[in-house]
Structure formats: C-alpha cells, structure tokens
Coordinates of C-alpha atoms and ligand atoms in Angstrom, one line a residue:
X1 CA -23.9 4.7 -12.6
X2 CA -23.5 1.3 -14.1
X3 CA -21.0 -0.8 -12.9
X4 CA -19.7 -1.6 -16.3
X5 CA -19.8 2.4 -16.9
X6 CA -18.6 3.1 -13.8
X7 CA -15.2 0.3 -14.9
X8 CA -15.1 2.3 -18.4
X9 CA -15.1 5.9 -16.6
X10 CA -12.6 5.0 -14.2
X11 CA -10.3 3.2 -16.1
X12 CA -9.8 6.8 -18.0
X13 CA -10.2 8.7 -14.9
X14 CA -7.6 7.0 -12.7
X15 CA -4.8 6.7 -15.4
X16 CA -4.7 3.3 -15.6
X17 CA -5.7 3.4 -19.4
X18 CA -4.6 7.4 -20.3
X19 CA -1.2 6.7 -18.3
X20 CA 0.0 4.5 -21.7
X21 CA -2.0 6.5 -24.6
X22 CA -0.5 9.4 -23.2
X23 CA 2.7 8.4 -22.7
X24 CA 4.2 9.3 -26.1
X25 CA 2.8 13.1 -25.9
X26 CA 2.8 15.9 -22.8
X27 CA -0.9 16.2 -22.1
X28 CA 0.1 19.1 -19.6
X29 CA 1.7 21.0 -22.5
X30 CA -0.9 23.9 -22.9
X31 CA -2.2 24.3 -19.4
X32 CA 0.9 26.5 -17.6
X33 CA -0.9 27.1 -13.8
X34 CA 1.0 30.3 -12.5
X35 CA -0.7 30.0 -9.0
X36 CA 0.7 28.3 -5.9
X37 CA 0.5 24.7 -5.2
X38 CA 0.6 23.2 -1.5
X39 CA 1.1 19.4 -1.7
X40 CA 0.4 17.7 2.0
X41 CA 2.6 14.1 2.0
X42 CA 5.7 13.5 0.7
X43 CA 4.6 9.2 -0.5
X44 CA 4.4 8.0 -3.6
X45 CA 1.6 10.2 -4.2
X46 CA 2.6 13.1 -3.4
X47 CA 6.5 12.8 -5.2
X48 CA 4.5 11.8 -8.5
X49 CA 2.4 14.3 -8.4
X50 CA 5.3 16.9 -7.4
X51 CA 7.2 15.6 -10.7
X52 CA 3.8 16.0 -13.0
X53 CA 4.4 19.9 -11.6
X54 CA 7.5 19.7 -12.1
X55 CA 7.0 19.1 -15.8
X56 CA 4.7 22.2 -15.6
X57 CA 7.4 24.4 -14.7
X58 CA 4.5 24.9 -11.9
X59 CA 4.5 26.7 -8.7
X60 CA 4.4 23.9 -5.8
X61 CA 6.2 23.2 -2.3
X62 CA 5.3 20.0 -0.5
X63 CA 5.3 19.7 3.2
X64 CA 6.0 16.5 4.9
X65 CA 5.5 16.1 8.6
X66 CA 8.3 13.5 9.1
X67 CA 12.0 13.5 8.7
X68 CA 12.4 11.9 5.7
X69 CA 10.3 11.0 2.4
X70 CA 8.6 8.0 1.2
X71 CA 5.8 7.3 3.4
X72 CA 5.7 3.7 3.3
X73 CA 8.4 3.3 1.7
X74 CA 11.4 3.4 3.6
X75 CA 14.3 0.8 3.5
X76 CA 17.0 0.4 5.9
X77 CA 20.3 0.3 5.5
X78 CA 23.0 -1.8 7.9
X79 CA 20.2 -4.3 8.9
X80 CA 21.7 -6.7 6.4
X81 CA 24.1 -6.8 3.6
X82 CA 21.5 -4.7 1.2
X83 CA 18.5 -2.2 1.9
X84 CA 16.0 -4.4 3.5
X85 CA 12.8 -2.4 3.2
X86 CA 9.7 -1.8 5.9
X87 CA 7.5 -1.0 4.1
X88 CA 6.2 -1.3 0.1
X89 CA 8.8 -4.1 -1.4
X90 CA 7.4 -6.0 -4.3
X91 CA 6.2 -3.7 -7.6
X92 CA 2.9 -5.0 -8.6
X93 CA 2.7 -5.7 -11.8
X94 CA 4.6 -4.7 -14.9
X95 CA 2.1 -2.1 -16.4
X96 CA 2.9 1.4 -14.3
X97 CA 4.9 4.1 -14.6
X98 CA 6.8 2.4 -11.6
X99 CA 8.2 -0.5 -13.0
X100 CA 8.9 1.5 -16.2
X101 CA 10.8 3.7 -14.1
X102 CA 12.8 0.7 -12.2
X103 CA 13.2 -0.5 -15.5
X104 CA 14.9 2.8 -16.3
X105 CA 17.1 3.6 -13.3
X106 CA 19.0 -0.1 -14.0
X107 CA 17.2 -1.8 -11.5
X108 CA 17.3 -5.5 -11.5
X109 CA 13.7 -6.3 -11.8
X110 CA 13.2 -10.1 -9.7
X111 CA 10.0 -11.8 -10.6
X112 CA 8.6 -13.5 -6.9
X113 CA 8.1 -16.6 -8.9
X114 CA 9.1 -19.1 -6.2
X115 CA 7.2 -22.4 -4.7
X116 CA 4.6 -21.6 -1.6
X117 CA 4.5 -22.8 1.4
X118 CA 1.7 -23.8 3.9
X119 CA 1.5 -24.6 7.1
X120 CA -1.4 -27.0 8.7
X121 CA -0.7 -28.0 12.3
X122 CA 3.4 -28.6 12.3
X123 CA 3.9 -29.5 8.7
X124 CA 5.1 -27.3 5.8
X125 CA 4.3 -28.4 2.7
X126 CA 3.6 -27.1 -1.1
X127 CA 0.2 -27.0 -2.8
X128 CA 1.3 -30.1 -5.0
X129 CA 1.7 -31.9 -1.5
X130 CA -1.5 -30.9 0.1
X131 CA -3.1 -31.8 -3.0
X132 CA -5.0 -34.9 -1.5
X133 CA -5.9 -32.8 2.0
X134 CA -10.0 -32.1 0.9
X135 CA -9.9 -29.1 3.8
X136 CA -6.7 -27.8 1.9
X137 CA -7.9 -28.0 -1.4
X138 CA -11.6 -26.5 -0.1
X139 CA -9.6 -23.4 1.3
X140 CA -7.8 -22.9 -1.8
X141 CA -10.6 -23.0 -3.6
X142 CA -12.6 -21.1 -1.1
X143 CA -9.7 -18.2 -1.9
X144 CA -10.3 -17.9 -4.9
X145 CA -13.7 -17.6 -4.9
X146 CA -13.3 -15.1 -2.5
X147 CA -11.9 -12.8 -5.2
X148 CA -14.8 -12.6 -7.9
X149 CA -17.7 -13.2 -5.0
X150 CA -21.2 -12.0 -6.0
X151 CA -24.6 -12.1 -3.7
X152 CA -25.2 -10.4 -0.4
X153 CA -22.0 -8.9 1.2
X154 CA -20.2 -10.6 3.3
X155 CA -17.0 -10.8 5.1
X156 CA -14.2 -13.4 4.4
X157 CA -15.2 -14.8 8.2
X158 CA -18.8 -15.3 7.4
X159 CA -17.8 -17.0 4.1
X160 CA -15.4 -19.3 5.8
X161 CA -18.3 -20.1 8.4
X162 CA -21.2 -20.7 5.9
X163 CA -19.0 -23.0 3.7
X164 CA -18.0 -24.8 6.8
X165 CA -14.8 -24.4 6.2
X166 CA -12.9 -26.7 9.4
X167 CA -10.7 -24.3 11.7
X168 CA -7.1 -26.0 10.9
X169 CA -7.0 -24.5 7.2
X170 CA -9.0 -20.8 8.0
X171 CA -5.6 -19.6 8.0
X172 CA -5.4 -19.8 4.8
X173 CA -7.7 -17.9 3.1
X174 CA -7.2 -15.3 5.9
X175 CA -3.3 -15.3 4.9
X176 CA -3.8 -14.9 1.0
X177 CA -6.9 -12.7 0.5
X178 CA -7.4 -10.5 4.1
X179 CA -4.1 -10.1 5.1
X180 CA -3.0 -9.6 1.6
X181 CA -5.6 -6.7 1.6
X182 CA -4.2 -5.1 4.9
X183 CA -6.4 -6.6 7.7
X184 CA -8.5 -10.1 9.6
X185 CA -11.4 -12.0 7.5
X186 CA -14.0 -10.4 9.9
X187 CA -13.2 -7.1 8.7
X188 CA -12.9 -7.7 5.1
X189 CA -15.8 -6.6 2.6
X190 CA -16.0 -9.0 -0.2
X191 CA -17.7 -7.3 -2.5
X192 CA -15.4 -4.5 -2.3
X193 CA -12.6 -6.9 -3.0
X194 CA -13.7 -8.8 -6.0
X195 CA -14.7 -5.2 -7.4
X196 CA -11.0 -4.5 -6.9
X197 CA -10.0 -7.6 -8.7
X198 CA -12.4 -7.3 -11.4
X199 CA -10.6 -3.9 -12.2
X200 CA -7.3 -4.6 -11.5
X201 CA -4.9 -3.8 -14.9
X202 CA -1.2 -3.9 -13.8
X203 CA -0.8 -7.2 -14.4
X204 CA -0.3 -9.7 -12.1
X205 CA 3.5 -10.6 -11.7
X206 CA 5.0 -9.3 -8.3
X207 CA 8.5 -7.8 -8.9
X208 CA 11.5 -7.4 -6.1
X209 CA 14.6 -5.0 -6.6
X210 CA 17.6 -6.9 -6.7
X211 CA 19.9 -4.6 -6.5
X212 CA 18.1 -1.1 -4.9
X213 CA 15.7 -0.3 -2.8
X214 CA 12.0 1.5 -4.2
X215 CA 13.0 4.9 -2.6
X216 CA 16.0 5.6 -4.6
X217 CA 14.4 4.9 -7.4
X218 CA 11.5 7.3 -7.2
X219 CA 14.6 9.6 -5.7
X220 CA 16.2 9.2 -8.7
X221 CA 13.8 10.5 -11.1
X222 CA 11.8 12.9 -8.6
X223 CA 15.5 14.8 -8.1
X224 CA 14.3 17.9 -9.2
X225 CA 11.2 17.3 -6.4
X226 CA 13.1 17.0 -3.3
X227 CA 14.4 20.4 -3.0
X228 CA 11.1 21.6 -3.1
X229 CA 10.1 19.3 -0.3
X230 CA 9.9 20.9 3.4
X231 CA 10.5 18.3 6.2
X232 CA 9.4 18.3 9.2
X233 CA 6.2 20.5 8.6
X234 CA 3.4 18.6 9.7
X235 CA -0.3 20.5 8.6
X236 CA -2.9 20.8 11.1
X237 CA -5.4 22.7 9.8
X238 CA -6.3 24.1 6.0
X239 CA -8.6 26.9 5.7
X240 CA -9.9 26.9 2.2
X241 CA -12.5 29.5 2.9
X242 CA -10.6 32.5 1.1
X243 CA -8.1 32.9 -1.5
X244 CA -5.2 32.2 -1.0
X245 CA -5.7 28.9 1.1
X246 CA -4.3 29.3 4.8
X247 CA -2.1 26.2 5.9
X248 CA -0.8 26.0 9.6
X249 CA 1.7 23.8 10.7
X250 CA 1.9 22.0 14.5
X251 CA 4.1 25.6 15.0
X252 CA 1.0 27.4 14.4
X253 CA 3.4 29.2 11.9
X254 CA 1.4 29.7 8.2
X255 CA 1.9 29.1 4.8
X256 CA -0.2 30.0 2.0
X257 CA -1.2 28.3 -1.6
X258 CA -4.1 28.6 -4.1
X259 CA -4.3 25.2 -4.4
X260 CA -3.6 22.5 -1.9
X261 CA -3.0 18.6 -2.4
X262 CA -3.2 16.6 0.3
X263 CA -2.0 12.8 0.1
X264 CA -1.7 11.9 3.6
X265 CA -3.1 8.4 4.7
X266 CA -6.3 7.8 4.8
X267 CA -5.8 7.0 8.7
X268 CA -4.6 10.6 9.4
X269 CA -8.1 12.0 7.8
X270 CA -10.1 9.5 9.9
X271 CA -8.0 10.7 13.1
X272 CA -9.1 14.3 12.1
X273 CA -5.2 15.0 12.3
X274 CA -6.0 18.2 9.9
X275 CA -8.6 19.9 10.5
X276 CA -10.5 21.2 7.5
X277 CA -11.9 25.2 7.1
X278 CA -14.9 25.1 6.4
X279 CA -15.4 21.5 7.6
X280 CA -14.9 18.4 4.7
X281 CA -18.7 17.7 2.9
X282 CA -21.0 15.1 4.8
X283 CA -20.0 12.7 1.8
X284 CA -16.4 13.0 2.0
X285 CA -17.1 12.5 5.6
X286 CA -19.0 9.4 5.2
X287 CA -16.4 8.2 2.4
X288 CA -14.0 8.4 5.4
X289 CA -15.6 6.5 7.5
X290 CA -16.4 3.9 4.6
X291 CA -12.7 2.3 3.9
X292 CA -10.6 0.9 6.2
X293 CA -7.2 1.2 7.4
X294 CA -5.9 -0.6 10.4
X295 CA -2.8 -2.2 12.0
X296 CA 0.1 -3.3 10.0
X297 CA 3.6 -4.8 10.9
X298 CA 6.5 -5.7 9.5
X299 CA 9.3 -7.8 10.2
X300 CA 12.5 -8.7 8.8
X301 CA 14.5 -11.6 10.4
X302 CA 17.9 -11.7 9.1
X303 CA 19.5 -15.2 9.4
X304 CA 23.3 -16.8 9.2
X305 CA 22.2 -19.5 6.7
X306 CA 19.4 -20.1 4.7
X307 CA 16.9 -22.9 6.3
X308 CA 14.5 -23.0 4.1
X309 CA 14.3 -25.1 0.7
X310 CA 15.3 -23.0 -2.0
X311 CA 13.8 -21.4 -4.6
X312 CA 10.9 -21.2 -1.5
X313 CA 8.0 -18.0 -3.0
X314 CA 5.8 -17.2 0.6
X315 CA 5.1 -19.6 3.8
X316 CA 2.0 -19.1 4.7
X317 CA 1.6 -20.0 8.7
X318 CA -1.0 -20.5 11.0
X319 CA 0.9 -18.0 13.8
X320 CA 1.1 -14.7 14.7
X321 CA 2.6 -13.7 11.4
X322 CA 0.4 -15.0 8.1
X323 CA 3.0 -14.5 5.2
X324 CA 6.7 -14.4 5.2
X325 CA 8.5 -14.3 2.0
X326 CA 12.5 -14.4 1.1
X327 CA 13.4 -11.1 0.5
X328 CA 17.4 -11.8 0.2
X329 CA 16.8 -14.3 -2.8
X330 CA 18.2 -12.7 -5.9
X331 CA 19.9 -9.5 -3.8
X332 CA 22.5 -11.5 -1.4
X333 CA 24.3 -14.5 -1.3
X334 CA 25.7 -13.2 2.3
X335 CA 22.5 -12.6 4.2
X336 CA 19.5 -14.6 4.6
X337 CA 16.2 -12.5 5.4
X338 CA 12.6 -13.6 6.1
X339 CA 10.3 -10.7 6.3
X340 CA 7.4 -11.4 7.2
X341 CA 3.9 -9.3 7.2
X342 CA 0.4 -8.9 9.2
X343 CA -2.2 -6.6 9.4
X344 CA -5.7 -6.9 11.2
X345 CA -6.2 -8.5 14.5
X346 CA -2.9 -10.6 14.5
X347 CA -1.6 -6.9 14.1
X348 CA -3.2 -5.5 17.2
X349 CA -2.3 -8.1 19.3
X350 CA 1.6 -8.1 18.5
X351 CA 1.3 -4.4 18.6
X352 CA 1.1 -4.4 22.6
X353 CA 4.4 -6.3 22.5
X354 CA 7.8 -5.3 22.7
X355 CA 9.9 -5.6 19.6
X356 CA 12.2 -8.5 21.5
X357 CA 9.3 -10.5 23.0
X358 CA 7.6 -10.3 19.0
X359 CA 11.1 -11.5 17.7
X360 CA 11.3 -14.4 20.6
X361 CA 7.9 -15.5 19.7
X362 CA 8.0 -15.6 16.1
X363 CA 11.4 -17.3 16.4
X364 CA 9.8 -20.1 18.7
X365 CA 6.8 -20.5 15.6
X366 CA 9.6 -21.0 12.9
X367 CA 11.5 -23.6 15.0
X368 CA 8.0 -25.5 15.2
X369 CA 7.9 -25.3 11.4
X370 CA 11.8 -25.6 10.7
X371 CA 12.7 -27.9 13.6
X372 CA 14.1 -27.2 17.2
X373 CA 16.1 -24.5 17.3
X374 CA 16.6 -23.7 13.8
X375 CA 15.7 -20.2 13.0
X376 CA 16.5 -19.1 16.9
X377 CA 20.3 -20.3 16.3
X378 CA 20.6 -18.8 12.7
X379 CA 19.3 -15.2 13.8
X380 CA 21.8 -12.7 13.6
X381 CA 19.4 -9.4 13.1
X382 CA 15.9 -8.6 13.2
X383 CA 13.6 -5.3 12.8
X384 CA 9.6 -4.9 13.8
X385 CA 8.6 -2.0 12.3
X386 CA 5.0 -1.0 13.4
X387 CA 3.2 1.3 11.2
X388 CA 0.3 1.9 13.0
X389 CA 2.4 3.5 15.8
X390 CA 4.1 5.9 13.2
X391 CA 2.3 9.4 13.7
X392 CA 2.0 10.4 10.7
X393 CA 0.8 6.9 8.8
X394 CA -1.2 5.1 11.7
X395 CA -1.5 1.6 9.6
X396 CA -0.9 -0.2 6.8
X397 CA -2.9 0.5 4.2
X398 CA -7.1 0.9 2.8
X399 CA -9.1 -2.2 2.6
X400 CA -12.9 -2.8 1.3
X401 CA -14.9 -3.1 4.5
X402 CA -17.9 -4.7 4.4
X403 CA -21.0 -3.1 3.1
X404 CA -18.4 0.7 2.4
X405 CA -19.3 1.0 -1.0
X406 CA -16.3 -0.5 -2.9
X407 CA -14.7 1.9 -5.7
X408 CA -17.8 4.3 -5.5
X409 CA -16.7 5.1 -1.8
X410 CA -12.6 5.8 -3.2
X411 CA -14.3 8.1 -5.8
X412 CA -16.1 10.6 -3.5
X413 CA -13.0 10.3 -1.2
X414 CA -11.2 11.2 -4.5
X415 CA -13.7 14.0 -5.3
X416 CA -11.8 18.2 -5.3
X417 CA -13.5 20.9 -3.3
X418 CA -14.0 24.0 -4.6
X419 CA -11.1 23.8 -6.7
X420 CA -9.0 24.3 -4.3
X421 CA -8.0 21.0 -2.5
X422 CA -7.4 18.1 -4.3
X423 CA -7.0 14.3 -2.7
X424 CA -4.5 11.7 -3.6
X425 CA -2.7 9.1 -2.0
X426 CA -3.4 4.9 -2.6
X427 CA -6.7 5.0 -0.4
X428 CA -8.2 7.1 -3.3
X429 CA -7.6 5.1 -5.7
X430 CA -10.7 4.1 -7.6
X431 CA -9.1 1.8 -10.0
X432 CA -8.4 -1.0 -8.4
X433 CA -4.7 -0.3 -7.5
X434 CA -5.5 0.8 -3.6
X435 CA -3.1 -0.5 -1.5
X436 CA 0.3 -0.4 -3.7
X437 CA 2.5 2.9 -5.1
X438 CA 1.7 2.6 -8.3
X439 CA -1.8 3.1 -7.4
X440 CA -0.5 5.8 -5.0
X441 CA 1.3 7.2 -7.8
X442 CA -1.6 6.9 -10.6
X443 CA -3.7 8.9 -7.7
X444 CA -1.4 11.6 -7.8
X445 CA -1.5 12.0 -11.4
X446 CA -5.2 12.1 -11.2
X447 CA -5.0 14.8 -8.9
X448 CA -2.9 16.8 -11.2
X449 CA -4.8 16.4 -14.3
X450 CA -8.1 17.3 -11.8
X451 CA -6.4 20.8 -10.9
X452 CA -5.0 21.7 -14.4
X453 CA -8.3 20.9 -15.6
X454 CA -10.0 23.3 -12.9
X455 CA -7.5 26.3 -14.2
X456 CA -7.7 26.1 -18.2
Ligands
FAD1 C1 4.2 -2.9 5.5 C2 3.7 -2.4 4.2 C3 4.1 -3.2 3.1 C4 3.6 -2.8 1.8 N1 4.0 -3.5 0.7 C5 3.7 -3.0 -0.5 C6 4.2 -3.7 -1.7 O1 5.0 -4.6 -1.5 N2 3.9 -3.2 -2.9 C7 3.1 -2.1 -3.0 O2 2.9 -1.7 -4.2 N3 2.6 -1.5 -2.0 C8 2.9 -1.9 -0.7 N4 2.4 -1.2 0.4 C9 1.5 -0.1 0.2 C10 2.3 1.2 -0.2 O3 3.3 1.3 0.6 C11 1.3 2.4 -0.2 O4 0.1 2.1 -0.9 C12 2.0 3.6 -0.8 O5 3.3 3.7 -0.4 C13 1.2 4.8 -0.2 O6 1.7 6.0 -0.8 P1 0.9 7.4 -0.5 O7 1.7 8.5 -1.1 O8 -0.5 7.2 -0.8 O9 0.9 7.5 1.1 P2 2.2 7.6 2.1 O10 3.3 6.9 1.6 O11 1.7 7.2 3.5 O12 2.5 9.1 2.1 C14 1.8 10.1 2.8 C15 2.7 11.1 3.5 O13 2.0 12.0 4.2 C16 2.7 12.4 5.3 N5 1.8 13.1 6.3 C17 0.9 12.6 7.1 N6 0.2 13.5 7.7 C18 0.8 14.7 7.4 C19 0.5 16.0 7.7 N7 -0.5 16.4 8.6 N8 1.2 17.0 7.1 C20 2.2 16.7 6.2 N9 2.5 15.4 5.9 C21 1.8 14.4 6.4 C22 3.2 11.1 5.8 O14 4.3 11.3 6.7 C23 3.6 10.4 4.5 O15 5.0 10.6 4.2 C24 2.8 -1.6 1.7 C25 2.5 -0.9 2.8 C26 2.9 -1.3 4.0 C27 2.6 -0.4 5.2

C-alpha cells in the first residue's frame, strides 16, 4: 500500500477521523450481536471497548488479572494532598473522546504550558538562555529533525553520532524524543517515529487534571462496565479452535465466549503469558517481535516547599531520570510534587535498585541542579513505581524500533483471527496515537466496530 493510502485508510480505520463524524449518530444501532464476548485487560482499551458493548446492550464480561482496573493508569491516594498518578497523567491533545469525556465529568482541564528546563553540566537554564550555546541549539535542532527524518533508518544514537553531536548535550535529544517514546536513543527507530508524527491528529496541547485523577474519570462514564469486570482472573491460554472459544485462567478453571478481545500489553504477548490454541499466525508473530516495549519508571517526589522557579513546564537532566515535570501546579497549593519519568537503559539500570537508594540518588542529582541540600531537606514523600516489574504490564509502553516496520507492523498486530479474537490495547494502534489512552481507547473502538462488522 501507499503510504499516503495507507495515512487515508487508517485515519478511517483507527477512529481518529470516524470517532467525530460519527459522533452525532449510533453507528452500532443496527448490528445487535447476541453471542458472548470475552474481553482480556481491563486499561483503557479494554473499559472503552466494554462501554461500546455496553451501548449494544451486548453480551460481554472482561477479565482482568490484577486487583484493580486501569492498567497504566492508576493514581495514588495519601501520597500527597491529591491523587498523584503512576502512570498515564497528561491527556494528549484535545481531539479524543478522552478529553471530551474530562471535559464532561467537570474536570479541570490544565494546559502543561510552562517554561523548560535544561540541564548541561550543573546549570539549569531555559531555551532563551542557552540560545547562544551552538551544541544546545544543534541538539534542539537535531530533535526536531528527529521527528519528520527521511533516508535510511536509523536510530536516534546513530543520528546523534553522524551529526557529531558533542556528548554534554546527547541528553537532550535522548530526553525529548527517545524517552518521550518509552525507551534509550539506541533502541529507537526513526523512521517509525516521524511516521507517528506525520499521522498524529489529537492535537498537540498536553492537558493535566486539576482537580481528579484519569481513572475516575473513565470510572465515571464506564459505571455500567465495572460490574461486568472480573478481577483477579488472569488468562493463560485461549483456545480458539472450536466454538465457543475456551478461556483458562492461572486456576486452570474455564470460561467460555464466542468472541474474545484481548487488550493486554504488548509485553505480556511477547512473554507468551497466554498461550494461543491453535498458535498466533507467523505474521502476528513477527509483528510481536517488531515493536518494542521495555522498562519504564516513575517517580513522584513530594516536597515541603516549592524550589523550583515558577510557572517551571519540564527539566530536562543529564541524570538517571531525563524529564521531571510539576505535577502539583494547578492541583495544590499544600504539596509540591516532582514526578519524574524514564524508560530504556536509564530504566534498567535503576530497576536493580531499591526504591530508597533510587530516591537518595535522585535527591543528590536535584541538589547538584537546585544547590546543596535543597531538594533532600524539602522531601517529605516519595513513590518509584516500576512498571516493568508489574506482572501483568512488564513496561512502559510500544515504541518504533528500528527497521520494525512502523504503523504497517501495529496493523498486522491489530489484524482479528478467524473472527473470533480481536486485538486492542495502545501497542495496536496504527494511527499514530501508540503510547497514550486515547490511542488505547481509539484501539478498542476499532476492535468493536471489527467484531460487529464480522456478525452483520
Ligand atoms: C509511567 C507511564 C506514564 C504514561 N503517561 C502517559 C500520559 O501522560 N498520557 C498518555 O496518554 N499515556 C501515558 N502512558 C501510556 C498509557 O498509560 C497507555 O498507553 C494506556 O494506558 C494503555 O492502555 P491499554 O488498555 O492498552 O493497556 P493497559 O492499561 O496495560 O491494560 C491492559 C490490562 O490487561 C491486563 N492483563 C495483562 N495480562 C492479562 C491476562 N493474562 N489476563 C487478564 N488481564 C491481563 C493488565 O493487568 C492491564 O490492566 C503512560 C504509561 C506509563 C507506563
């Protein structure tokens, strides 16, 4: 397919167009399923697609192997004086069903409008300040043209190497484009991402919560969902070979459905944590293989007082931790909380850690920035909350590696078998919204419309 076909096609396909033409009618209205629906994941993905059902008046029960729902999206309560949240915080962009529904339940919608922060050697200064720093400006630049690159694939590494770009600003581009896409700049595909950014439509404003956290918002209008959701019930293996579809659970006890939808991370497929009857195609298989999903962390460092000039966006630093952004401004006046976010390498190192000596060290790179002792005296909380040590998410989320395939790669992962099972979930994405919950949810929409398709 051409690529400009191939943007047309999935534009429609992945709802980021039909989401708003079809707002104002039901397209589901003719297409009552009577059979039973399995839905695997109880994310973003899997709630959405649960409410689409829902709207059916359609047969479905979704099992989730943890204890609670939301995936990765799941805020904590009594760390500070609001919900501070480990995973998914900012809504990206203003064009989803999402922020129409935030927009809906009250929330306070907070643009992340704020003035960045860099870090070269000790100093912290803005992009206006760096201004007449040539290796600054060359790794801002260099950023950028990361994001529409054309020619032979690379990664973000080998780009940084062939322009020459000098070691004390690499940070940089490694903190906005790879880490931003969930891993290091020697694992990152570049084609794959400027495809992404080419087809990106949500807009490009980030949005924070002032006053609730993501989860109780999709709670809110997925209320009729939740009873239908079955905790705890983690599936090992789905036999799709007969009707109706067999699904066992860690208990070995079984459940049955005619048509299954799984949205668990892509991790949990490459860690064969369900094992497929008859086994997944070769394509599939290879599609699998062909994204990437590695470790993520997240921390939030809640302070006495705020140390950092206000009205501060992200501080991008040269330690262990690439971004941190202020994810009290606009939600407390009380507490003052940092959270800060890396993926890749960095990830995999701090993972081997202990939560203390990760809070000790990161403390000790603030106080560099901030001045002795600063954040260290003015911590009164803290969280790490590893998500590639959670059992049933093993990472952060997908990223382009190099030479995968790009959105072609997220369409056969997307691809239904035998109209029975049916994949969702961000990783499948082929839209350019990978990696966020809208594009989680707009994945479980295409699933639906897939299966209601398959039964007219
Ligand atoms: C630290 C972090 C920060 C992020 N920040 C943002 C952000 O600011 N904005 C944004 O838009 N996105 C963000 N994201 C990405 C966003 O969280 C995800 O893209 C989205 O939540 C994924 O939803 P999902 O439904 O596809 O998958 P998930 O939320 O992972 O849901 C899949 C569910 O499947 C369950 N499961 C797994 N295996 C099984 C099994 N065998 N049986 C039954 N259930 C199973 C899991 O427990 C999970 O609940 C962030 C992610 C992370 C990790």
């Amino acid at each position: 397919m051409q690529r400009r076909d191939f943007i047309k096609h999935t534009l429609l396909a992945t709802g980021a167009v039909a989401l708003e033409n079809c707002q104002p009618k039901d397209p589901y209205a003719p297409r009552k399923y009577e059979g039973q629906i399995a839905i695997i994941g109880a994310g973003a993905a899997g709630l959405y697609a649960g409410y689409l059902l829902e709207q059916q008046g359609a047969n479905y029960t979704i099992y989730e192997a943890a204890e609670q729902i939301g995936g990765r999206i799941r805020p904590l309560k009594g760390l500070a004086d609001f919900d501070v949240e480990l995973g998914a915080e900012k809504i990206r962009g203003s064009r989803s069903t999402l922020y129409d529904w935030a927009k809906e339940s009250g929330a306070s919608l907070l643009p992340t409008s704020g003035t960045d922060y860099y870090q070269i050697g000790t100093l912290l200064r803005t992009e206006a300040q760096w201004n007449t720093d040539l290796d600054f400006r060359l790794a801002m630049l260099l950023s950028q043209q990361a994001r529409s690159y054309s020619g032979n694939e690379t990664t973000l590494a080998q780009l940084m190497e062939s322009t020459k770009l000098v070691s004390r600003v690499r940070h940089i581009p490694d903190a906005l484009i790879a880490n931003n896409y969930g891993t290091s700049a020697n694992r990152l595909g570049l084609l794959g991402v400027a495809e992404t950014e080419a087809i990106w439509s949500a807009g490009r404003d980030n949005y924070l919560l002032g006053n609730r956290s993501l989860l109780s918002v999709l709670e809110e209008k997925c209320k009729s969902v939740i009873p239908k959701v079955v905790l705890n019930k983690q599936i090992k293996r789905i036999d799709f070979t007969n009707s109706p579809i067999v699904l066992e659970d860690a208990q070995a006890q079984r459940r049955f459905a005619d048509k299954v939808i799984v949205t668990v991370p892509l991790s949990i497929l490459q860690a064969n944590d369900i094992q497929f009857t008859p086994s997944l195609p070769e394509t599939k298989l290879t599609a699998i293989r062909n994204i990437g999903m590695g470790a993520g962390i997240k921390v939030a460092l809640v302070f006495n007082r705020r140390f950092w000039e206000a009205n501060t966006g992200s501080i991008y630093t040269s330690g262990s931790v690439p971004e941190y952004w202020v994810s009290s401004a606009g939600r407390s006046t009380s507490s003052f909380v940092l959270s800060g976010f890396v993926t890749g390498e960095r990830a995999e190192a701090l993972s081997g850690q202990t939560s203390t000596v990760i809070i000790q060290n990161l403390l000790k790179e603030l106080d560099t920035i901030y001045g002795k002792g600063t954040a260290t005296a003015s911590l009164t909380n803290a969280k790490v909350m590893d998500w590639g040590k959670e059992p049933f998410i093993k990472g952060a989320y997908s990223f382009p590696i190099p030479n995968g395939g790009g959105l072609l790669t997220r369409q056969t992962l997307s691809q239904p078998i035998q109209r029975k099972v049916y994949f969702a979930g961000e990783a499948t994405h082929y839209g350019g919204h990978s990696g966020t919950v809208h594009g989680a949810m707009e994945s479980g929409r295409r699933a639906v419309e897939e299966l209601l398709r398959d039964v007219v």
